[in-house]
Short mmCIF file of C-alpha atoms and ligand atoms in Angstrom, two decimals:
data_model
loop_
_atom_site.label_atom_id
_atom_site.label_comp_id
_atom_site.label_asym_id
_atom_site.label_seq_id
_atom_site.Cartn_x
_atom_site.Cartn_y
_atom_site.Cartn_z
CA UNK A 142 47.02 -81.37 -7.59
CA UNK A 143 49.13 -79.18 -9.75
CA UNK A 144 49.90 -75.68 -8.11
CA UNK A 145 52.18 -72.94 -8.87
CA UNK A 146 53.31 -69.20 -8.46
CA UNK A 147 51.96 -67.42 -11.62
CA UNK A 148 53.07 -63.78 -12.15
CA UNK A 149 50.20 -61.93 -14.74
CA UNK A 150 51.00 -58.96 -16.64
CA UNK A 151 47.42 -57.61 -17.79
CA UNK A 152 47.61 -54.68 -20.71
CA UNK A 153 45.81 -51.93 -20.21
CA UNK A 154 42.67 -53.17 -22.64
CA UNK A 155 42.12 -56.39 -20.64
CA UNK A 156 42.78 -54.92 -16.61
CA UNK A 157 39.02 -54.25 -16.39
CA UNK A 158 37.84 -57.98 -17.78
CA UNK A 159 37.16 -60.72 -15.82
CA UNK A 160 39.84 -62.85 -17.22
CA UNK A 161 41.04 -64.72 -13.61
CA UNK A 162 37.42 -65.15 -12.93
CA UNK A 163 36.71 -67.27 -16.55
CA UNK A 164 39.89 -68.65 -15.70
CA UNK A 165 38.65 -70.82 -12.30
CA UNK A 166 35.25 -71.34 -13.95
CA UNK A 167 36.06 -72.51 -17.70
CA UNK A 168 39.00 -74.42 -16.20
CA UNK A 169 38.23 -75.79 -12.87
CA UNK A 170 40.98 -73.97 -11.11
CA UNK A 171 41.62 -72.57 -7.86
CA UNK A 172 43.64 -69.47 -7.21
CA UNK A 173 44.82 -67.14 -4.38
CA UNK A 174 45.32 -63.62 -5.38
CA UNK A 175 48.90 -62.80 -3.87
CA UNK A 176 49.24 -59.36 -4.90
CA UNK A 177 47.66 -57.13 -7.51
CA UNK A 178 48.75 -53.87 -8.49
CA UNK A 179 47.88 -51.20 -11.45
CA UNK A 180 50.55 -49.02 -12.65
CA UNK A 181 50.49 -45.93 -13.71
CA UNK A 182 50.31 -46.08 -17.29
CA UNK A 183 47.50 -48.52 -16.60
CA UNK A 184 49.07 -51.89 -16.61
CA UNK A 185 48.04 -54.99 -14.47
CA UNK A 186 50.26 -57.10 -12.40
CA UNK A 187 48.62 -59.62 -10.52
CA UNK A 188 50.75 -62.68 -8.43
CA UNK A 189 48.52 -65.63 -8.18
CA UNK A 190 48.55 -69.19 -6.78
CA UNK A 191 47.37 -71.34 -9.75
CA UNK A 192 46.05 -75.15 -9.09
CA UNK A 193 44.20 -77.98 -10.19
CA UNK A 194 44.92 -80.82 -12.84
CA UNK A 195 47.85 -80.42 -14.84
CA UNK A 196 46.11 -80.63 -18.01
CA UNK A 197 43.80 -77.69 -16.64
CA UNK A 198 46.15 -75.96 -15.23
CA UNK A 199 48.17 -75.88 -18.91
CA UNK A 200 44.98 -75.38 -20.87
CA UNK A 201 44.35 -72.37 -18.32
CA UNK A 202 47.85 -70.95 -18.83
CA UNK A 203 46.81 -70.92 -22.47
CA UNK A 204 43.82 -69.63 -21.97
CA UNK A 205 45.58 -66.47 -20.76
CA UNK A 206 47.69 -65.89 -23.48
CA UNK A 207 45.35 -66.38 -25.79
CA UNK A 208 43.82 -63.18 -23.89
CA UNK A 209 46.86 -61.38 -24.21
CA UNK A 210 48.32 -61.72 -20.71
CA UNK A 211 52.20 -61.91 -20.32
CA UNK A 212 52.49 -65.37 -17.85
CA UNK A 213 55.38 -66.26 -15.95
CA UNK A 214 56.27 -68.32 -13.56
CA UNK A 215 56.79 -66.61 -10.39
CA UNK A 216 59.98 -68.95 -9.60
CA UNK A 217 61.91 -65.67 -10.51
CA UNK A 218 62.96 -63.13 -8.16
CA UNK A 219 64.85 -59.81 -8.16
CA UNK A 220 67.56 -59.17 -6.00
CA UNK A 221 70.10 -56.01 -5.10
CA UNK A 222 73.46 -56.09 -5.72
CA UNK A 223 73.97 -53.92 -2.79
CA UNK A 224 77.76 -53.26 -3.55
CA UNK A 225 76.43 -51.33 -6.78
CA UNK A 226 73.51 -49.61 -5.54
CA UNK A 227 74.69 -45.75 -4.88
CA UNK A 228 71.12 -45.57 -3.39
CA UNK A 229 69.97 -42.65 -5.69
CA UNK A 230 66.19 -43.35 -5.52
CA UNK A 231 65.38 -43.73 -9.35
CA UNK A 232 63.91 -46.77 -8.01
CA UNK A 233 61.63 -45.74 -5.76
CA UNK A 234 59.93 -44.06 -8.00
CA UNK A 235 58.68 -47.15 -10.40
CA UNK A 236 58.34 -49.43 -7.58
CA UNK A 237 54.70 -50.02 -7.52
CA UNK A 238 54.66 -52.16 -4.19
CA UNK A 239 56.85 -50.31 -1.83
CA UNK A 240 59.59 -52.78 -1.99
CA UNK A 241 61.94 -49.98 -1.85
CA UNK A 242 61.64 -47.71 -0.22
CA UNK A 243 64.12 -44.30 1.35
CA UNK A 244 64.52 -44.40 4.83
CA UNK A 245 65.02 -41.44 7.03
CA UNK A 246 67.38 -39.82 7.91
CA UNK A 247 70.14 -40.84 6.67
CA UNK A 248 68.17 -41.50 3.46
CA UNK A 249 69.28 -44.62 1.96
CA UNK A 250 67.29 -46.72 -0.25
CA UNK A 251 65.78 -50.06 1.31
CA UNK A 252 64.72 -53.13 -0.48
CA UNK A 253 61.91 -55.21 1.25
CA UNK A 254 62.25 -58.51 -0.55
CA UNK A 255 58.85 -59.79 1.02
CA UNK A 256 57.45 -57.10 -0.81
CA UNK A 257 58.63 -57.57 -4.15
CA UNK A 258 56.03 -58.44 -6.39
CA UNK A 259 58.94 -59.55 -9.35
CA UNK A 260 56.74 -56.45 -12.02
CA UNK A 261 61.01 -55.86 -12.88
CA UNK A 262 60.42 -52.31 -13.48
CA UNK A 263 63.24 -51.26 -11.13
CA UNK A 264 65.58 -52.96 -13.35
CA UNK A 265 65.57 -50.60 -16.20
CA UNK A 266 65.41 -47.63 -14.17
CA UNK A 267 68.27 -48.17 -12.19
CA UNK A 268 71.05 -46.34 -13.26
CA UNK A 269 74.07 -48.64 -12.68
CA UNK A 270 71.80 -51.72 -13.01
CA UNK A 271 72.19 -53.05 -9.10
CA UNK A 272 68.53 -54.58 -9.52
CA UNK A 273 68.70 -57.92 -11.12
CA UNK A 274 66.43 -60.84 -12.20
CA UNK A 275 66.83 -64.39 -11.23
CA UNK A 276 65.74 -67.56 -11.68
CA UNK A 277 64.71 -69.34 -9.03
CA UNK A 278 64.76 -72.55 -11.26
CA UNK A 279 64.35 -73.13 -14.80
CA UNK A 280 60.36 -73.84 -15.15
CA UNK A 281 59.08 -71.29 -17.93
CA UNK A 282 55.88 -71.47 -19.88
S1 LIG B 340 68.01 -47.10 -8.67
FE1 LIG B 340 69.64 -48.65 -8.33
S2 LIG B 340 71.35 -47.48 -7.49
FE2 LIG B 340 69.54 -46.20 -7.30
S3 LIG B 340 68.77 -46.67 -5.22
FE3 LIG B 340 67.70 -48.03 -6.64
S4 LIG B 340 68.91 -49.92 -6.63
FE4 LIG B 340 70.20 -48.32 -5.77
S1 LIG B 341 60.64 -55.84 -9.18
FE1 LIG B 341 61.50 -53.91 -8.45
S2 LIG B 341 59.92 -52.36 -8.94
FE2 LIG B 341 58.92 -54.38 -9.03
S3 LIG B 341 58.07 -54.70 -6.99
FE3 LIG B 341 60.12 -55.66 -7.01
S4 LIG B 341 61.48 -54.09 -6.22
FE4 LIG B 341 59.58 -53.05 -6.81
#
């Protein structure tokens, strides 16, 4: 059994098909749903647990592209360089999960790891770029 941490980036045209649903069924998979979100401007995010046969699991993975969904392999994470981060907040604001968060009083910004759901849109809107990707190994699709 093949199984891996899949992060899915639906656009806006596909969020309402049953694409993870065709996916199990057409391809004899089995997934977990992790975490699903829909942002604002309408975008999917979904983390999944992805297994079955390796063949399946790579025809599956195809499968999704070919539906227009952004796949990657969840073995990335973002992290805080915490001796950059003037805690400003920007942030907050994009974070769709609640990873970070301000706490109050003394109104700092917090980052939940846990919570992190690796969507990457806190990158770009940080100001002096404290929130950074990384690999957790080098498996990409
Ligand atoms: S946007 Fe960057 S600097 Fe501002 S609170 Fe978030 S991580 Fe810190
Ligand atoms: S990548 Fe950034 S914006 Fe996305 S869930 Fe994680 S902390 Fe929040």
């Amino acid at each position: 059994m093949y199984s891996k941490i899949l992060v899915l980036r639906f656009p806006q045209t596909e969020v309402q098909k049953p694409i993870v649903c065709c996916l199990a069924r057409n391809y004899d998979l089995v997934f977990n749903i992790l975490n699903a979100t829909v942002l604002p401007r309408k975008e999917g995010i979904m983390v999944l647990e992805l297994s079955g046969s390796r063949k399946n699991f790579n025809e599956g993975v195809q499968y999704l592209k070919s539906q227009g969904v952004s796949v990657q392999n969840a073995s990335q994470e973002v992290k805080r360089d915490n001796d950059k981060c003037t805690h400003c907040g920007a942030c907050t604001a994009v974070c769709p999960t609640g990873a970070l968060s301000v706490k109050r009083p003394d109104m700092t910004v917090s980052f939940d790891q846990g919570r992190c759901s690796v969507c990457e849109l806190c990158v770009p809107a940080c100001p002096p770029r404290a929130m950074k990707i990384r690999p957790i190994n080098n498996s990409f699709f």
